[in-house]
């Protein structure tokens, strides 16, 4: 594994682990939800390492789903914090995929 690839996996995992940690500390998540999110982070980190194209497809599909959901939802959805976080998470994933592929 090259340095850029390792950096992409660390950025992706670190961003999402930090998000789960802070959501759990604020009381937005219970133990089961946090555990499920950590398992998903582990799976996606493995896919970034083992099958980059599948990771890219899943992340791109999630980004498109979030954009379509924002378009279809009522107008206040554009200002919803959760929608902004979902889009930012998808952009982080796509950026990590690009860094991993370039590396």
XYZ file of N, CA and C in Angstrom:
309
model
N 0.854 -1.166 0.000
C 0.000 0.000 0.000
C 0.901 1.230 0.000
N 0.576 2.152 -0.873
C 1.331 3.390 -0.968
C 0.851 4.396 0.073
N 1.643 5.447 0.265
C 1.322 6.453 1.263
C -0.006 7.150 0.958
N -0.243 7.481 -0.307
C -1.491 8.159 -0.669
C -2.701 7.266 -0.389
N -2.548 5.991 -0.635
C -3.645 5.065 -0.370
C -3.916 4.965 1.124
N -2.870 4.862 1.909
C -3.019 4.821 3.361
C -3.640 6.115 3.873
N -3.213 7.241 3.320
C -3.758 8.530 3.719
C -5.251 8.617 3.411
N -5.672 8.108 2.261
C -7.093 8.134 1.899
C -7.921 7.295 2.866
N -7.437 6.120 3.224
C -8.163 5.257 4.167
C -8.224 5.907 5.550
N -7.130 6.527 5.979
C -7.106 7.183 7.295
C -8.052 8.373 7.319
N -8.071 9.165 6.261
C -8.967 10.328 6.218
C -10.419 9.872 6.236
N -10.759 8.891 5.409
C -12.136 8.410 5.358
C -12.573 7.844 6.706
N -11.753 6.971 7.262
C -12.111 6.350 8.538
C -12.142 7.369 9.668
N -11.133 8.208 9.727
C -11.054 9.199 10.797
C -12.212 10.171 10.783
N -12.605 10.643 9.595
C -13.727 11.570 9.494
C -15.011 10.933 10.020
N -15.268 9.702 9.580
C -16.523 9.060 9.955
C -16.522 8.583 11.409
N -15.375 8.095 11.907
C -15.311 7.723 13.322
C -15.523 8.944 14.204
N -14.930 10.060 13.823
C -15.111 11.292 14.584
C -16.559 11.746 14.590
N -17.223 11.602 13.449
C -18.629 11.988 13.365
C -19.489 11.104 14.273
N -19.240 9.799 14.262
C -19.996 8.886 15.132
C -19.710 9.198 16.595
N -18.457 9.465 16.912
C -18.093 9.775 18.302
C -18.822 11.029 18.798
N -18.790 12.097 17.994
C -19.423 13.339 18.427
C -20.949 13.220 18.469
N -21.531 12.495 17.524
C -22.976 12.275 17.583
C -23.364 11.478 18.814
N -22.540 10.513 19.183
C -22.805 9.705 20.376
C -22.652 10.551 21.640
N -21.660 11.420 21.678
C -21.448 12.268 22.849
C -22.589 13.268 23.030
N -23.154 13.732 21.929
C -24.264 14.695 22.006
C -25.594 14.026 22.327
N -25.633 12.705 22.267
C -26.853 11.981 22.580
C -27.754 11.761 21.379
N -27.234 11.983 20.170
C -28.040 11.771 18.965
C -28.095 10.306 18.551
N -27.186 9.492 19.054
C -27.123 8.069 18.706
C -27.179 7.224 19.972
N -27.834 6.078 19.861
C -27.737 5.118 20.953
C -26.657 4.101 20.589
N -26.443 3.122 21.449
C -25.343 2.177 21.239
C -25.516 1.369 19.958
N -26.725 0.913 19.682
C -26.953 0.080 18.494
C -26.709 0.858 17.211
N -27.181 2.096 17.159
C -26.958 2.905 15.965
C -25.477 3.191 15.762
N -24.776 3.509 16.852
C -23.343 3.779 16.764
C -22.591 2.522 16.317
N -22.982 1.367 16.866
C -22.337 0.116 16.494
C -22.554 -0.190 15.009
N -23.773 0.023 14.530
C -24.060 -0.216 13.112
C -23.276 0.734 12.212
N -23.150 1.985 12.628
C -22.379 2.942 11.826
C -20.899 2.579 11.802
N -20.366 2.110 12.928
C -18.958 1.699 12.964
C -18.738 0.487 12.063
N -19.677 -0.458 12.071
C -19.555 -1.605 11.167
C -19.592 -1.164 9.705
N -20.446 -0.205 9.396
C -20.503 0.310 8.032
C -19.207 1.027 7.654
N -18.629 1.759 8.578
C -17.350 2.426 8.320
C -16.259 1.396 8.057
N -16.238 0.331 8.847
C -15.243 -0.725 8.630
C -15.422 -1.382 7.263
N -16.672 -1.646 6.890
C -16.950 -2.248 5.591
C -16.522 -1.326 4.458
N -16.871 -0.056 4.555
C -16.519 0.883 3.487
C -15.008 1.105 3.420
N -14.327 1.113 4.560
C -12.866 1.238 4.545
C -12.237 0.028 3.872
N -12.777 -1.144 4.146
C -12.283 -2.348 3.480
C -12.540 -2.287 1.976
N -13.720 -1.820 1.581
C -14.014 -1.696 0.154
C -13.102 -0.681 -0.517
N -12.767 0.402 0.174
C -11.827 1.374 -0.389
C -10.485 0.718 -0.646
N -10.076 -0.162 0.246
C -8.792 -0.846 0.092
C -8.876 -1.993 -0.912
N -9.900 -2.821 -0.826
C -9.951 -4.055 -1.610
C -10.640 -3.898 -2.962
N -11.683 -3.113 -3.036
C -12.455 -2.988 -4.273
C -12.857 -1.521 -4.452
N -11.938 -0.739 -4.993
C -12.126 0.695 -5.087
C -13.306 1.067 -5.981
N -13.512 0.338 -7.044
C -14.623 0.656 -7.948
C -15.982 0.469 -7.270
N -16.124 -0.572 -6.471
C -17.371 -0.766 -5.736
C -17.567 0.346 -4.702
N -16.503 0.737 -4.025
C -16.569 1.864 -3.087
C -17.013 3.128 -3.810
N -16.419 3.397 -4.962
C -16.774 4.579 -5.741
C -18.234 4.520 -6.172
N -18.705 3.356 -6.609
C -20.094 3.212 -7.050
C -21.066 3.446 -5.893
N -20.774 2.895 -4.733
C -21.651 3.074 -3.577
C -21.663 4.535 -3.134
N -20.499 5.155 -3.083
C -20.416 6.548 -2.650
C -21.100 7.484 -3.636
N -20.914 7.245 -4.929
C -21.568 8.071 -5.939
C -23.080 7.885 -5.907
N -23.531 6.655 -5.717
C -24.966 6.396 -5.619
C -25.564 7.094 -4.397
N -24.856 7.082 -3.278
C -25.324 7.775 -2.069
C -25.390 9.277 -2.308
N -24.406 9.830 -3.006
C -24.414 11.260 -3.307
C -25.604 11.622 -4.189
N -25.852 10.845 -5.217
C -26.990 11.105 -6.092
C -28.314 10.952 -5.342
N -28.402 9.961 -4.483
C -29.610 9.777 -3.662
C -29.843 10.991 -2.768
N -28.779 11.497 -2.137
C -28.927 12.662 -1.264
C -29.358 13.900 -2.049
N -28.814 14.075 -3.241
C -29.191 15.228 -4.065
C -30.652 15.120 -4.497
N -31.068 13.947 -4.936
C -32.462 13.758 -5.354
C -33.408 13.935 -4.172
N -33.016 13.448 -3.007
C -33.838 13.614 -1.813
C -34.004 15.091 -1.463
N -32.945 15.868 -1.625
C -33.039 17.297 -1.339
C -33.943 18.006 -2.338
N -33.923 17.562 -3.598
C -34.752 18.191 -4.626
C -36.220 17.868 -4.411
N -36.520 16.617 -4.057
C -37.902 16.179 -3.897
C -38.516 16.679 -2.588
N -37.714 16.848 -1.554
C -38.219 17.264 -0.239
C -38.746 18.698 -0.281
N -39.534 19.066 0.716
C -40.029 20.447 0.795
C -38.877 21.452 0.898
N -39.106 22.712 0.562
C -38.043 23.724 0.509
C -37.156 23.865 1.741
N -37.637 23.708 2.977
C -36.689 23.873 4.084
C -35.604 22.796 4.119
N -35.716 21.743 3.287
C -34.715 20.677 3.320
C -33.347 21.162 2.860
N -33.303 22.235 2.069
C -32.011 22.753 1.628
C -31.197 23.300 2.790
N -31.856 23.753 3.821
C -31.167 24.311 4.974
C -31.005 23.312 6.107
N -31.484 22.088 5.927
C -31.413 21.073 6.968
C -29.958 20.660 7.187
N -29.533 20.628 8.437
C -28.147 20.306 8.773
C -27.812 18.869 8.384
N -28.750 17.951 8.565
C -28.499 16.550 8.235
C -28.230 16.370 6.743
N -28.965 17.079 5.886
C -28.724 16.991 4.443
C -27.347 17.520 4.078
N -26.944 18.603 4.708
C -25.616 19.155 4.443
C -24.525 18.185 4.892
N -24.715 17.549 6.039
C -23.725 16.585 6.525
C -23.643 15.375 5.603
N -24.788 14.900 5.105
C -24.777 13.758 4.187
C -24.040 14.090 2.898
N -24.262 15.282 2.357
C -23.554 15.688 1.145
C -22.065 15.836 1.407
N -21.709 16.397 2.548
C -20.299 16.555 2.882
C -19.632 15.196 3.070
N -20.325 14.251 3.698
C -19.780 12.899 3.853
C -19.540 12.238 2.493
N -20.477 12.414 1.573
C -20.316 11.830 0.243
C -19.143 12.478 -0.492
N -18.976 13.776 -0.337
C -17.844 14.447 -0.987
C -16.517 13.998 -0.389
N -16.485 13.780 0.917
C -15.269 13.252 1.561
C -14.950 11.873 0.992
N -15.964 11.023 0.846
C -15.761 9.691 0.293
C -15.250 9.730 -1.130
N -15.823 10.598 -1.963
C -15.354 10.713 -3.346
C -13.935 11.257 -3.405
N -13.615 12.230 -2.550
C -12.255 12.761 -2.521
C -11.254 11.689 -2.082
N -11.619 10.886 -1.116
C -10.733 9.803 -0.671
C -10.558 8.760 -1.773
N -11.614 8.500 -2.516
C -11.520 7.548 -3.621
C -10.561 8.069 -4.689
N -10.630 9.356 -4.988
C -9.725 9.951 -5.971
C -8.278 9.910 -5.474
N -8.072 10.257 -4.208
C -6.723 10.211 -3.647
C -6.187 8.786 -3.663
N -7.026 7.822 -3.320
C -6.603 6.427 -3.310
C -6.254 5.958 -4.722
N -7.055 6.343 -5.709
C -6.814 5.912 -7.082
C -5.548 6.562 -7.637
N -5.345 7.826 -7.351
C -4.147 8.514 -7.840
C -2.901 7.920 -7.203
N -3.010 7.560 -5.918
C -1.869 6.988 -5.202
C -1.535 5.657 -5.756
